[in-house]
Short mmCIF file of C-alpha atoms in Angstrom, two decimals:
data_model
loop_
_atom_site.label_atom_id
_atom_site.label_comp_id
_atom_site.label_asym_id
_atom_site.label_seq_id
_atom_site.Cartn_x
_atom_site.Cartn_y
_atom_site.Cartn_z
CA ALA A 764 37.44 20.56 -3.66
CA GLN A 765 35.07 17.88 -2.47
CA SER A 766 34.97 16.13 0.88
CA VAL A 767 32.93 13.51 2.69
CA THR A 768 32.14 13.19 6.37
CA GLN A 769 30.76 10.03 7.86
CA LEU A 770 29.30 10.56 11.32
CA GLY A 771 30.11 7.69 13.62
CA SER A 772 33.14 5.52 13.01
CA HIS A 773 31.33 2.63 14.69
CA VAL A 774 27.63 1.80 14.65
CA SER A 775 26.12 -1.13 16.50
CA VAL A 776 22.60 -2.43 15.87
CA SER A 777 20.67 -5.52 16.81
CA GLU A 778 19.73 -8.05 14.18
CA GLY A 779 16.41 -7.00 12.66
CA ALA A 780 16.82 -3.35 13.63
CA LEU A 781 17.04 -0.38 11.30
CA VAL A 782 20.46 0.46 9.94
CA LEU A 783 21.27 4.15 9.44
CA LEU A 784 24.76 5.19 8.36
CA ARG A 785 25.25 8.91 7.91
CA CYS A 786 27.14 10.66 5.16
CA ASN A 787 27.45 14.35 4.44
CA TYR A 788 29.34 15.75 1.51
CA SER A 789 30.76 19.02 0.40
CA SER A 790 31.23 19.92 -3.23
CA SER A 791 31.16 23.03 -5.34
CA VAL A 792 29.55 21.31 -8.33
CA PRO A 793 26.91 18.59 -8.70
CA PRO A 794 28.29 15.41 -7.22
CA TYR A 795 28.05 11.74 -7.91
CA LEU A 796 27.70 9.84 -4.63
CA PHE A 797 28.49 6.25 -3.81
CA TRP A 798 28.36 3.79 -0.96
CA TYR A 799 30.90 0.98 -0.90
CA VAL A 800 31.09 -1.95 1.47
CA GLN A 801 34.25 -3.71 2.57
CA TYR A 802 34.00 -7.10 4.23
CA PRO A 803 36.98 -8.25 6.32
CA ASN A 804 40.07 -8.86 4.22
CA GLN A 805 38.25 -8.08 1.01
CA GLY A 806 38.10 -5.26 -1.52
CA LEU A 807 35.54 -2.54 -2.04
CA GLN A 808 32.17 -3.51 -3.43
CA LEU A 809 29.70 -0.99 -4.75
CA LEU A 810 26.42 -0.96 -2.82
CA LEU A 811 24.69 1.85 -4.69
CA LYS A 812 25.28 5.11 -6.49
CA TYR A 813 23.57 8.43 -7.13
CA THR A 814 24.28 10.03 -10.49
CA SER A 815 21.64 12.79 -10.69
CA ALA A 816 18.65 10.63 -11.61
CA ALA A 817 16.21 9.53 -8.88
CA THR A 818 17.09 10.91 -5.45
CA LEU A 819 16.14 7.66 -3.71
CA VAL A 820 18.57 5.01 -4.81
CA LYS A 821 18.18 1.31 -4.19
CA GLY A 822 21.21 -0.91 -4.02
CA ILE A 823 22.18 -4.46 -3.36
CA ASN A 824 21.41 -6.46 -0.21
CA GLY A 825 18.34 -4.35 0.64
CA PHE A 826 20.21 -1.08 1.17
CA GLU A 827 19.02 2.26 -0.09
CA ALA A 828 20.12 5.88 0.19
CA GLU A 829 18.48 9.21 -0.37
CA PHE A 830 20.21 12.21 -1.87
CA LYS A 831 19.14 15.40 -0.10
CA LYS A 832 20.69 18.41 -1.71
CA SER A 833 19.36 20.84 0.89
CA GLU A 834 21.05 18.86 3.64
CA THR A 835 24.09 17.82 1.54
CA SER A 836 23.46 14.30 2.79
CA PHE A 837 23.41 10.80 1.37
CA HIS A 838 22.55 8.57 4.32
CA LEU A 839 22.47 4.80 3.88
CA THR A 840 19.61 2.80 5.34
CA LYS A 841 18.37 -0.75 5.57
CA PRO A 842 15.07 -1.59 7.29
CA SER A 843 16.25 -4.78 8.97
CA ALA A 844 19.87 -5.61 9.76
CA HIS A 845 21.26 -9.06 9.15
CA MET A 846 24.34 -10.57 10.73
CA SER A 847 25.94 -10.69 7.28
CA ASP A 848 25.73 -6.88 7.03
CA ALA A 849 28.59 -6.53 9.51
CA ALA A 850 31.30 -4.75 7.54
CA GLU A 851 32.94 -1.39 6.93
CA TYR A 852 30.93 1.06 4.85
CA PHE A 853 32.44 3.92 2.92
CA CYS A 854 30.67 6.89 1.43
CA ALA A 855 32.41 8.51 -1.54
CA VAL A 856 31.93 11.48 -3.81
CA SER A 857 33.13 12.28 -7.28
CA LEU A 858 32.50 15.36 -9.31
CA VAL A 859 30.65 15.40 -12.59
CA GLY A 860 33.13 15.89 -15.37
CA ALA A 861 36.15 15.63 -13.11
CA GLY A 862 37.44 12.28 -14.18
CA ASN A 863 35.49 10.36 -11.59
CA MET A 864 38.21 10.53 -8.94
CA LEU A 865 36.63 9.29 -5.74
CA THR A 866 37.03 11.03 -2.41
CA PHE A 867 36.17 8.69 0.44
CA GLY A 868 34.83 9.32 3.89
CA GLY A 869 36.52 7.84 6.92
CA GLY A 870 34.29 4.79 6.95
CA THR A 871 31.76 3.41 9.42
CA ARG A 872 32.15 -0.03 10.92
CA LEU A 873 28.74 -1.65 11.30
CA MET A 874 28.40 -4.27 14.01
CA VAL A 875 25.28 -6.43 14.20
CA LYS A 876 24.38 -8.04 17.51
CA PRO A 877 22.34 -11.23 17.63
CA GLU B 449 30.89 -10.87 -14.34
CA PRO B 450 34.06 -9.00 -15.32
CA GLU B 451 36.38 -8.10 -12.50
CA VAL B 452 39.57 -6.26 -11.72
CA THR B 453 42.36 -8.62 -10.72
CA GLN B 454 45.28 -7.68 -8.50
CA THR B 455 48.44 -9.62 -7.77
CA PRO B 456 49.91 -10.49 -5.41
CA SER B 457 47.29 -10.52 -2.69
CA HIS B 458 49.94 -10.01 -0.04
CA GLN B 459 53.55 -8.88 -0.36
CA VAL B 460 56.15 -8.53 2.35
CA THR B 461 59.24 -6.53 1.51
CA GLN B 462 62.23 -5.08 3.28
CA MET B 463 62.54 -1.34 3.71
CA GLY B 464 64.38 0.20 0.78
CA GLN B 465 63.40 -2.49 -1.68
CA GLU B 466 61.43 -1.88 -4.85
CA VAL B 467 57.99 -3.40 -5.25
CA ILE B 468 55.67 -3.67 -8.20
CA LEU B 469 51.97 -4.16 -7.65
CA ARG B 470 50.04 -5.49 -10.59
CA CYS B 471 46.50 -4.99 -11.77
CA VAL B 472 44.52 -6.30 -14.71
CA PRO B 473 41.64 -3.88 -15.29
CA ILE B 474 38.39 -4.79 -17.00
CA SER B 475 39.15 -5.04 -20.69
CA ASN B 476 37.03 -2.23 -22.16
CA HIS B 477 37.70 0.24 -19.37
CA LEU B 478 39.64 3.38 -20.11
CA TYR B 479 40.33 4.97 -16.73
CA PHE B 480 42.55 3.44 -14.11
CA TYR B 481 43.24 4.40 -10.54
CA TRP B 482 45.36 3.40 -7.59
CA TYR B 483 44.12 4.00 -4.08
CA ARG B 484 45.61 2.97 -0.77
CA GLN B 485 44.23 2.30 2.67
CA ILE B 486 46.55 2.38 5.64
CA LEU B 487 45.27 0.05 8.34
CA GLY B 488 42.38 1.65 10.20
CA GLN B 489 42.32 4.74 8.03
CA LYS B 490 40.32 6.02 5.08
CA VAL B 491 40.83 5.03 1.48
CA GLU B 492 43.07 7.61 -0.18
CA PHE B 493 43.49 8.49 -3.83
CA LEU B 494 46.99 8.06 -5.25
CA VAL B 495 46.86 8.47 -9.01
CA SER B 496 44.63 8.33 -12.06
CA PHE B 497 45.71 7.18 -15.50
CA TYR B 498 44.04 7.73 -18.83
CA ASN B 499 45.22 7.51 -22.41
CA ASN B 500 48.62 6.20 -21.32
CA GLU B 501 49.45 9.05 -19.04
CA ILE B 502 48.84 10.28 -15.52
CA SER B 503 45.80 12.55 -15.46
CA GLU B 504 45.86 13.40 -11.78
CA LYS B 505 47.90 12.53 -8.71
CA SER B 506 47.75 13.26 -5.02
CA GLU B 507 50.48 14.66 -2.81
CA ILE B 508 51.08 11.12 -1.56
CA PHE B 509 52.21 10.11 -5.05
CA ASP B 510 55.75 11.44 -4.86
CA ASP B 511 58.85 10.58 -6.87
CA GLN B 512 59.05 7.17 -5.21
CA PHE B 513 55.90 6.11 -7.02
CA SER B 514 55.32 5.43 -10.69
CA VAL B 515 52.60 3.81 -12.77
CA GLU B 516 52.75 2.09 -16.09
CA ARG B 517 50.57 0.24 -18.54
CA PRO B 518 53.32 -1.83 -20.11
CA ASP B 519 51.36 -4.08 -22.44
CA GLY B 520 47.88 -2.68 -22.91
CA SER B 521 46.33 -4.98 -20.33
CA ASN B 522 48.32 -4.77 -17.11
CA PHE B 523 48.45 -1.63 -14.98
CA THR B 524 51.29 -1.48 -12.47
CA LEU B 525 52.22 0.61 -9.46
CA LYS B 526 55.91 0.71 -8.61
CA ILE B 527 57.37 1.93 -5.34
CA ARG B 528 61.10 2.43 -5.83
CA SER B 529 62.39 2.42 -2.29
CA THR B 530 59.78 1.31 0.18
CA LYS B 531 59.39 2.89 3.59
CA LEU B 532 57.66 1.53 6.66
CA GLU B 533 54.85 4.01 6.15
CA ASP B 534 54.11 2.55 2.72
CA SER B 535 52.59 -0.45 4.46
CA ALA B 536 48.94 -0.42 3.39
CA MET B 537 46.31 -2.10 1.28
CA TYR B 538 46.61 -0.91 -2.29
CA PHE B 539 43.52 -0.98 -4.49
CA CYS B 540 43.37 -0.76 -8.24
CA ALA B 541 40.16 0.48 -9.87
CA SER B 542 39.00 0.81 -13.44
CA PHE B 543 35.94 2.19 -15.16
CA VAL B 544 34.43 3.56 -18.29
CA GLN B 545 33.68 7.28 -17.98
CA ASN B 546 30.68 8.22 -15.84
CA THR B 547 30.06 4.74 -14.50
CA GLU B 548 31.03 3.34 -11.15
CA ALA B 549 34.58 2.31 -10.44
CA PHE B 550 35.26 -1.40 -10.16
CA PHE B 551 37.79 -2.20 -7.49
CA GLY B 552 40.15 -5.11 -7.25
CA GLN B 553 40.53 -7.18 -4.11
CA GLY B 554 43.63 -5.27 -3.13
CA THR B 555 47.27 -6.04 -2.41
CA ARG B 556 48.35 -5.89 1.20
CA LEU B 557 51.87 -4.50 1.27
CA THR B 558 53.87 -4.99 4.45
CA VAL B 559 57.22 -3.22 4.70
CA VAL B 560 59.51 -4.58 7.40
#
């Protein structure tokens, strides 16, 4: 079975600072990995995905993530935080050939201080 | 851009009542899912649906829950007799195989 752990339920950064949201996964077979963002009172929007092509994945809004198999990690980064980045971020894993059922991490709430 | 549409956006119901949550997936998608998110908790898988039948379900998806694709476009989640602990945001998702899931905006269900 697969699982996802997001370290830090809350992360606070200053506007313009680096954003780093951590995600570690566990899976017995090659995974697909995703980051979703949820703005207040809204649904889940895909930020980026890893599906076994390039290990460094670029997404929307300046975010990127790097798949590191040796560390079983898929951390999300953004060089410079913007106030509009304040939201909840979810890392998710699905297994290749397993119907694409997503298993989500617990989420990380990103707060951006002016 | 195509999108998954869920109705209603918010439903309040009394404990013990039946509710039906509706979803219109993206038209050429073949796989459909329901997830839920209890306030402050992680998003949890409920059920997956493919080729007009349930392909997988979680332990949360007990006999009180059912899904249906009644007319080839809508995808519904029914809760027969709601409990207080069913209060959550329910998300529908659809996708073509091996692409990302597209999520709807969710239905907030409040059981009182």
